[in-house]
Amino acid sequence: GVMRETGFWVSFKGDVYDFTDFLDGHPGLKTRLLMAGGKDLEPFWEVYGDHYRGHVIPWMAQFKIGRLSPADAKQSKNFQFPNSFEDDPKRHPDLLYNTAHPFNGEPKLERLTENYYTPNHLHYVRNHLPVPEIDPNEYELEVSGPGVKTTTFTLNDLKTKFKKYEVVTALQCAGNRREDFHGKDGKNIFIGPHWVVGAISNAKWAGPRLRDVLAFCGLDVDGMALGTVNPPNIKHVQFEGTDEDETGLNYGVSIPIDKAVDALGDCILAYEMNGVELPRDHGYPVRALVPGHAGARNCKWLERIVLADETSQKPWHIAAYRGFAPDISFEKDLYLWDNSPRVKLDQAMIVQEMPVTSMICNPPPNSVLKGKVDEITVKGVAWSGGGKGIARVDVSVDGGKTFTAADLIKPIEQRRNREWGWSQFEKTIKLPEEMAAKVRNGQSVDLELVSKAVSKSYDVQPENIAPYYNARGVCINHWYRVPVKIEPNRWKFASDRKQKGQDFHNKPTTGKFNSDWS
Amino acid sequence: GVMRETGFWVSFKGDVYDFTDFLDGHPGLKTRLLMAGGKDLEPFWEVYGDHYRGHVIPWMAQFKIGRLSPADAKQSKNFQFPNSFEDDPKRHPDLLYNTAHPFNGEPKLERLTENYYTPNHLHYVRNHLPVPEIDPNEYELEVSGPGVKTTTFTLNDLKTKFKKYEVVTALQCAGNRREDFHGKDGKNIFIGPHWVVGAISNAKWAGPRLRDVLAFCGLDVDGMALGTVNPPNIKHVQFEGTDEDETGLNYGVSIPIDKAVDALGDCILAYEMNGVELPRDHGYPVRALVPGHAGARNCKWLERIVLADETSQKPWHIAAYRGFAPDISFEKDLYLWDNSPRVKLDQAMIVQEMPVTSMICNPPPNSVLKGKVDEITVKGVAWSGGGKGIARVDVSVDGGKTFTAADLIKPIEQRRNREWGWSQFEKTIKLPEEMAAKVRNGQSVDLELVSKAVSKSYDVQPENIAPYYNARGVCINHWYRVPVKIEPNRWKFASDRKQKGQDFHNKPTTGKFNSDWS
């Protein structure tokens, strides 16, 4: 922008930093950084502990402009920053948390192949803000904008005025597997959460169709779906949630109008998840469900729908989920946001639909298979955004030198280009003869298990990560590599995954973290 | 199948071969191989010369069962096989031909960036059969099947009874870049044509919408597009062409019904190409245009449309364009077709939509840039099937070690997920300092130019070819690599591409053929 704040200072451990240039680029948003003006960061970071990952503080050094006296340093952090996450719900221990505030949790990977529908308590949770507490009797959803009569619906309205539709869809956070970029080839990720691999789940959702609610408010959804009506001022559907930050800014995103009015687009206002009311973490009492699109578009705790000619202007929409070219970095460019001369936002499309992906879930990384194993059964999940569906999953035990097709498991049928639900896969692979001979001779063998999915548009997963680096860490879909070991002289199948100092349980590609969490 | 022919013999150069097992697997179709029963192959191969590529005859050795006497050998080829391609149209010399019979030609790659719309005489041509000669006054198109009244349309009917729609779309053969697989890592491709890289072009087509024609015949296309009507016996639209082989079998394919009735699917019955009537090579007088789908589905010389509950059963539909897993080969498996225990056709989906791709067209491979060059301008084309559109193209001068985003050129606007037209791209890249220093010092420098496109569903092109090998050679979209040389001590920009013994002009990835054409 042209108007810029000047002289915006904060302190940390006695050092003073001038963050004026950084305001627009703060991944946790400008509003939150502004809260800290003239204050010490420490009380804030006691809540937002992800700042303590090792790369943040060294990066700040370039902005240091001086030091406070010990007395001033003490004084600058002499205030209370309330933890607004204290009323968040309790979570299941198999939901591994990447960040505590806001809560972002991914299930233990090997649990994803246990059921076609991920149980609610294991479904990954991506919160941007504290979980609001909403009284269902006071819940209201307002619909407004050009082409519709402003209308307010209660929860009961949504349940009784409209037909209930069931939609099976996988959801995936646009940033899933972000940890794979972090610490790789000296590159760092300055946006959270640092998902390891499990920010993907599959569930059956139910509620009225968004298009039926819009039609109720007067929108000619059939005409728009058939292309006979094209209102120039209705290009996007903006969603707003009840969840808000400490400054009162509430969550918001948008989706293209064509997805909303598409009679086969299956957007619903979900009040049920796997047959029960939504858990609080998943948007109780009502969330938007936009199958095939990035998780972030599926606005939780939905309280407002606005038709508009422009996308949502909320930072979660226009900034957080963009795919930049590999030569754009946070350190050189994005800390300045579009004040950087190298950043062209039209070369970093806002993520809506997501690419094809897959991951082997069983056996988990670093498993030890004990005994004279001569074949190995791999299981996993595969999905493509945009409803493309999965045409094939190829699996390998030799790091991708050879592949064979796995059997696909999808117990439901969905229309072409409306395949929102994931496919699970399974294959028992005979060891290549060279490995099998070693095992027979009592030698241990290291394997690298790999899967690669092919979508029904024949798009594929890329092999390596490096050429696809993007500073926001979105749409990451290179092969997930799972190292396992066969130890023929040990008895029984058992898993032995714990690595010293690495206790997150889930592992990034190759089974090892590129950089420490500390 | 259970019933199998037995004792099916042919001869070649005096050797007798038992091809009984091969009948179902013959890439040029069973009917054509049956023609040769008890005869010598040579008169047939005088027309179908692609059999003479080096890998075919050695592969046949395993089927040899004996030798003819010299007199019998002479007698066995004593017959005339007429060349039914003699009335094919003349083609432009910049349309490089991969096979003469049927004609399959790709434009010189560097011509694709000259215009957004590929001129008709340069648009790639993929014929499966001889080009029929159709009198426009006698042309008839019949529409039949469940849900419609059987109706016959003249060319004049199509031009006058329906609104004319213009659709801009790139077409690409599902087998484009097949040559990249051939001779690579000892693998061979046993299906033609061996496209090098140019089986992609972009044009503006015009004609009535397929859905309007179906509606005229009584189909409730709006109800089907809105999902309120779902006739279980109408799942596919089968197309048949007038073109036929020597046994009278005519071309046919099908598309899913949802694509045909989709009000925004833009399927038309095209009678115009870039503002003039269709050239004969492109289906004069009428072809199906199925934007976003593989070229083969865009049936030329369209004479019959049949709604059905099953796909076309023609071999061009159910056999030719399938993507098999990497461990399925022609030599081990596909020569037996689904009589091979390893071939599961449901693991090799019939290609409809195609994946994201791009290629640098300028400078062409093996170019020599003369003088003290310190930057290089690359131009190319990028496209994704399924109407996804191109979000970004990254380009590299160092073989993909570093990338930067190119500028996209698309002079038309198309709806989201309806971006049938390609994007062209251009970028002037400064040489990395290490290379620039060499050039300043008068040393020549070898560069490898690479592009990789990102579709708007964030699918990407894979880096390497090997893990994506498929025996039919379809949907090939790994990075196209263009070697060029800077020679600072030579004067002026000029291109110097001719390599000894390699006169096809267009080059596969890396600029070199893996195997000789001979």
PDB file of N, CA and C in Angstrom, chain B residues 235-285:
ATOM      1  N   LYS B 235     -25.723 -43.011 -20.112  1.00  0.00           N
ATOM      2  CA  LYS B 235     -24.500 -42.713 -19.363  1.00  0.00           C
ATOM      3  C   LYS B 235     -23.413 -42.144 -20.265  1.00  0.00           C
ATOM      4  N   HIS B 236     -23.523 -42.438 -21.566  1.00  0.00           N
ATOM      5  CA  HIS B 236     -22.441 -42.079 -22.488  1.00  0.00           C
ATOM      6  C   HIS B 236     -23.022 -41.578 -23.806  1.00  0.00           C
ATOM      7  N   VAL B 237     -22.262 -40.727 -24.459  1.00  0.00           N
ATOM      8  CA  VAL B 237     -22.592 -40.292 -25.813  1.00  0.00           C
ATOM      9  C   VAL B 237     -21.553 -40.907 -26.737  1.00  0.00           C
ATOM     10  N   GLN B 238     -22.006 -41.810 -27.579  1.00  0.00           N
ATOM     11  CA  GLN B 238     -21.089 -42.443 -28.529  1.00  0.00           C
ATOM     12  C   GLN B 238     -21.080 -41.635 -29.827  1.00  0.00           C
ATOM     13  N   PHE B 239     -19.885 -41.421 -30.341  1.00  0.00           N
ATOM     14  CA  PHE B 239     -19.721 -40.740 -31.629  1.00  0.00           C
ATOM     15  C   PHE B 239     -19.174 -41.739 -32.647  1.00  0.00           C
ATOM     16  N   GLU B 240     -19.651 -41.652 -33.867  1.00  0.00           N
ATOM     17  CA  GLU B 240     -19.035 -42.437 -34.939  1.00  0.00           C
ATOM     18  C   GLU B 240     -18.679 -41.535 -36.104  1.00  0.00           C
ATOM     19  N   GLY B 241     -17.533 -41.825 -36.706  1.00  0.00           N
ATOM     20  CA  GLY B 241     -17.063 -41.069 -37.864  1.00  0.00           C
ATOM     21  C   GLY B 241     -17.270 -41.848 -39.147  1.00  0.00           C
ATOM     22  N   THR B 242     -17.140 -41.128 -40.259  1.00  0.00           N
ATOM     23  CA  THR B 242     -17.264 -41.763 -41.574  1.00  0.00           C
ATOM     24  C   THR B 242     -15.995 -42.524 -41.941  1.00  0.00           C
ATOM     25  N   ASP B 243     -14.878 -42.150 -41.357  1.00  0.00           N
ATOM     26  CA  ASP B 243     -13.601 -42.790 -41.699  1.00  0.00           C
ATOM     27  C   ASP B 243     -13.613 -44.260 -41.297  1.00  0.00           C
ATOM     28  N   GLU B 244     -13.127 -45.120 -42.193  1.00  0.00           N
ATOM     29  CA  GLU B 244     -13.170 -46.562 -41.915  1.00  0.00           C
ATOM     30  C   GLU B 244     -11.917 -47.241 -42.442  1.00  0.00           C
ATOM     31  N   ASP B 245     -11.642 -48.427 -41.855  1.00  0.00           N
ATOM     32  CA  ASP B 245     -10.450 -49.146 -42.307  1.00  0.00           C
ATOM     33  C   ASP B 245     -10.799 -50.057 -43.486  1.00  0.00           C
ATOM     34  N   GLU B 246      -9.822 -50.838 -43.917  1.00  0.00           N
ATOM     35  CA  GLU B 246      -9.980 -51.673 -45.115  1.00  0.00           C
ATOM     36  C   GLU B 246     -11.035 -52.752 -44.922  1.00  0.00           C
ATOM     37  N   THR B 247     -11.398 -53.023 -43.652  1.00  0.00           N
ATOM     38  CA  THR B 247     -12.391 -54.076 -43.411  1.00  0.00           C
ATOM     39  C   THR B 247     -13.780 -53.486 -43.197  1.00  0.00           C
ATOM     40  N   GLY B 248     -13.895 -52.172 -43.306  1.00  0.00           N
ATOM     41  CA  GLY B 248     -15.203 -51.533 -43.157  1.00  0.00           C
ATOM     42  C   GLY B 248     -15.515 -51.087 -41.739  1.00  0.00           C
ATOM     43  N   LEU B 249     -14.561 -51.254 -40.822  1.00  0.00           N
ATOM     44  CA  LEU B 249     -14.775 -50.814 -39.432  1.00  0.00           C
ATOM     45  C   LEU B 249     -14.562 -49.307 -39.355  1.00  0.00           C
ATOM     46  N   ASN B 250     -15.587 -48.576 -38.908  1.00  0.00           N
ATOM     47  CA  ASN B 250     -15.418 -47.119 -38.854  1.00  0.00           C
ATOM     48  C   ASN B 250     -15.094 -46.653 -37.448  1.00  0.00           C
ATOM     49  N   TYR B 251     -14.510 -45.446 -37.398  1.00  0.00           N
ATOM     50  CA  TYR B 251     -14.005 -44.877 -36.152  1.00  0.00           C
ATOM     51  C   TYR B 251     -15.154 -44.589 -35.192  1.00  0.00           C
ATOM     52  N   GLY B 252     -14.875 -44.754 -33.902  1.00  0.00           N
ATOM     53  CA  GLY B 252     -15.869 -44.402 -32.907  1.00  0.00           C
ATOM     54  C   GLY B 252     -15.245 -44.263 -31.530  1.00  0.00           C
ATOM     55  N   VAL B 253     -15.836 -43.403 -30.730  1.00  0.00           N
ATOM     56  CA  VAL B 253     -15.397 -43.137 -29.357  1.00  0.00           C
ATOM     57  C   VAL B 253     -16.632 -42.710 -28.575  1.00  0.00           C
ATOM     58  N   SER B 254     -16.471 -42.442 -27.297  1.00  0.00           N
ATOM     59  CA  SER B 254     -17.597 -41.878 -26.546  1.00  0.00           C
ATOM     60  C   SER B 254     -17.097 -40.939 -25.466  1.00  0.00           C
ATOM     61  N   ILE B 255     -18.026 -40.148 -24.954  1.00  0.00           N
ATOM     62  CA  ILE B 255     -17.737 -39.246 -23.829  1.00  0.00           C
ATOM     63  C   ILE B 255     -18.824 -39.459 -22.773  1.00  0.00           C
ATOM     64  N   PRO B 256     -18.541 -39.118 -21.537  1.00  0.00           N
ATOM     65  CA  PRO B 256     -19.570 -39.255 -20.494  1.00  0.00           C
ATOM     66  C   PRO B 256     -20.721 -38.282 -20.756  1.00  0.00           C
ATOM     67  N   ILE B 257     -21.925 -38.719 -20.455  1.00  0.00           N
ATOM     68  CA  ILE B 257     -23.113 -37.907 -20.751  1.00  0.00           C
ATOM     69  C   ILE B 257     -23.074 -36.568 -20.018  1.00  0.00           C
ATOM     70  N   ASP B 258     -22.494 -36.542 -18.805  1.00  0.00           N
ATOM     71  CA  ASP B 258     -22.514 -35.280 -18.055  1.00  0.00           C
ATOM     72  C   ASP B 258     -21.778 -34.175 -18.799  1.00  0.00           C
ATOM     73  N   LYS B 259     -20.713 -34.546 -19.513  1.00  0.00           N
ATOM     74  CA  LYS B 259     -19.981 -33.546 -20.297  1.00  0.00           C
ATOM     75  C   LYS B 259     -20.865 -33.007 -21.426  1.00  0.00           C
ATOM     76  N   ALA B 260     -21.652 -33.888 -22.012  1.00  0.00           N
ATOM     77  CA  ALA B 260     -22.483 -33.480 -23.153  1.00  0.00           C
ATOM     78  C   ALA B 260     -23.622 -32.560 -22.743  1.00  0.00           C
ATOM     79  N   VAL B 261     -24.249 -32.832 -21.601  1.00  0.00           N
ATOM     80  CA  VAL B 261     -25.423 -32.035 -21.212  1.00  0.00           C
ATOM     81  C   VAL B 261     -25.053 -30.824 -20.367  1.00  0.00           C
ATOM     82  N   ASP B 262     -23.842 -30.778 -19.857  1.00  0.00           N
ATOM     83  CA  ASP B 262     -23.392 -29.645 -19.040  1.00  0.00           C
ATOM     84  C   ASP B 262     -23.568 -28.342 -19.825  1.00  0.00           C
ATOM     85  N   ALA B 263     -24.341 -27.434 -19.254  1.00  0.00           N
ATOM     86  CA  ALA B 263     -24.620 -26.175 -19.960  1.00  0.00           C
ATOM     87  C   ALA B 263     -23.354 -25.341 -20.129  1.00  0.00           C
ATOM     88  N   LEU B 264     -22.358 -25.621 -19.316  1.00  0.00           N
ATOM     89  CA  LEU B 264     -21.100 -24.888 -19.420  1.00  0.00           C
ATOM     90  C   LEU B 264     -19.982 -25.800 -19.919  1.00  0.00           C
ATOM     91  N   GLY B 265     -20.343 -26.951 -20.459  1.00  0.00           N
ATOM     92  CA  GLY B 265     -19.352 -27.919 -20.942  1.00  0.00           C
ATOM     93  C   GLY B 265     -18.831 -27.604 -22.329  1.00  0.00           C
ATOM     94  N   ASP B 266     -19.595 -26.773 -23.078  1.00  0.00           N
ATOM     95  CA  ASP B 266     -19.132 -26.246 -24.357  1.00  0.00           C
ATOM     96  C   ASP B 266     -18.838 -27.312 -25.415  1.00  0.00           C
ATOM     97  N   CYS B 267     -19.494 -28.461 -25.329  1.00  0.00           N
ATOM     98  CA  CYS B 267     -19.385 -29.425 -26.431  1.00  0.00           C
ATOM     99  C   CYS B 267     -20.179 -28.877 -27.619  1.00  0.00           C
ATOM    100  N   ILE B 268     -19.546 -28.801 -28.767  1.00  0.00           N
ATOM    101  CA  ILE B 268     -20.257 -28.348 -29.969  1.00  0.00           C
ATOM    102  C   ILE B 268     -20.024 -29.339 -31.108  1.00  0.00           C
ATOM    103  N   LEU B 269     -20.872 -29.210 -32.122  1.00  0.00           N
ATOM    104  CA  LEU B 269     -20.672 -29.943 -33.372  1.00  0.00           C
ATOM    105  C   LEU B 269     -20.082 -28.923 -34.339  1.00  0.00           C
ATOM    106  N   ALA B 270     -18.780 -28.930 -34.444  1.00  0.00           N
ATOM    107  CA  ALA B 270     -18.087 -27.829 -35.106  1.00  0.00           C
ATOM    108  C   ALA B 270     -18.107 -27.994 -36.617  1.00  0.00           C
ATOM    109  N   TYR B 271     -18.522 -26.920 -37.302  1.00  0.00           N
ATOM    110  CA  TYR B 271     -18.382 -26.888 -38.764  1.00  0.00           C
ATOM    111  C   TYR B 271     -17.445 -25.763 -39.207  1.00  0.00           C
ATOM    112  N   GLU B 272     -16.924 -25.025 -38.231  1.00  0.00           N
ATOM    113  CA  GLU B 272     -15.952 -23.964 -38.543  1.00  0.00           C
ATOM    114  C   GLU B 272     -14.722 -24.097 -37.666  1.00  0.00           C
ATOM    115  N   MET B 273     -13.584 -23.770 -38.224  1.00  0.00           N
ATOM    116  CA  MET B 273     -12.306 -23.790 -37.502  1.00  0.00           C
ATOM    117  C   MET B 273     -11.582 -22.493 -37.846  1.00  0.00           C
ATOM    118  N   ASN B 274     -11.363 -21.684 -36.838  1.00  0.00           N
ATOM    119  CA  ASN B 274     -10.728 -20.388 -37.051  1.00  0.00           C
ATOM    120  C   ASN B 274     -11.410 -19.583 -38.155  1.00  0.00           C
ATOM    121  N   GLY B 275     -12.737 -19.616 -38.163  1.00  0.00           N
ATOM    122  CA  GLY B 275     -13.509 -18.739 -39.039  1.00  0.00           C
ATOM    123  C   GLY B 275     -13.782 -19.255 -40.437  1.00  0.00           C
ATOM    124  N   VAL B 276     -13.247 -20.407 -40.779  1.00  0.00           N
ATOM    125  CA  VAL B 276     -13.536 -20.981 -42.103  1.00  0.00           C
ATOM    126  C   VAL B 276     -14.078 -22.395 -41.919  1.00  0.00           C
ATOM    127  N   GLU B 277     -14.602 -22.968 -42.987  1.00  0.00           N
ATOM    128  CA  GLU B 277     -15.122 -24.339 -42.865  1.00  0.00           C
ATOM    129  C   GLU B 277     -13.980 -25.280 -42.498  1.00  0.00           C
ATOM    130  N   LEU B 278     -14.319 -26.371 -41.850  1.00  0.00           N
ATOM    131  CA  LEU B 278     -13.286 -27.309 -41.398  1.00  0.00           C
ATOM    132  C   LEU B 278     -12.447 -27.776 -42.585  1.00  0.00           C
ATOM    133  N   PRO B 279     -11.137 -27.809 -42.446  1.00  0.00           N
ATOM    134  CA  PRO B 279     -10.317 -28.508 -43.447  1.00  0.00           C
ATOM    135  C   PRO B 279     -10.658 -30.010 -43.426  1.00  0.00           C
ATOM    136  N   ARG B 280     -10.405 -30.671 -44.527  1.00  0.00           N
ATOM    137  CA  ARG B 280     -10.710 -32.119 -44.584  1.00  0.00           C
ATOM    138  C   ARG B 280     -10.013 -32.868 -43.463  1.00  0.00           C
ATOM    139  N   ASP B 281      -8.747 -32.544 -43.197  1.00  0.00           N
ATOM    140  CA  ASP B 281      -7.993 -33.253 -42.162  1.00  0.00           C
ATOM    141  C   ASP B 281      -8.594 -33.072 -40.771  1.00  0.00           C
ATOM    142  N   HIS B 282      -9.440 -32.073 -40.607  1.00  0.00           N
ATOM    143  CA  HIS B 282      -9.987 -31.813 -39.276  1.00  0.00           C
ATOM    144  C   HIS B 282     -11.462 -32.168 -39.180  1.00  0.00           C
ATOM    145  N   GLY B 283     -11.961 -32.940 -40.173  1.00  0.00           N
ATOM    146  CA  GLY B 283     -13.280 -33.529 -40.016  1.00  0.00           C
ATOM    147  C   GLY B 283     -14.373 -32.994 -40.910  1.00  0.00           C
ATOM    148  N   TYR B 284     -13.993 -32.331 -41.988  1.00  0.00           N
ATOM    149  CA  TYR B 284     -15.002 -31.738 -42.861  1.00  0.00           C
ATOM    150  C   TYR B 284     -16.105 -32.720 -43.214  1.00  0.00           C
ATOM    151  N   PRO B 285     -17.362 -32.376 -43.090  1.00  0.00           N
ATOM    152  CA  PRO B 285     -17.841 -31.018 -42.779  1.00  0.00           C
ATOM    153  C   PRO B 285     -18.132 -30.762 -41.287  1.00  0.00           C
TER     154      PRO B 285
END
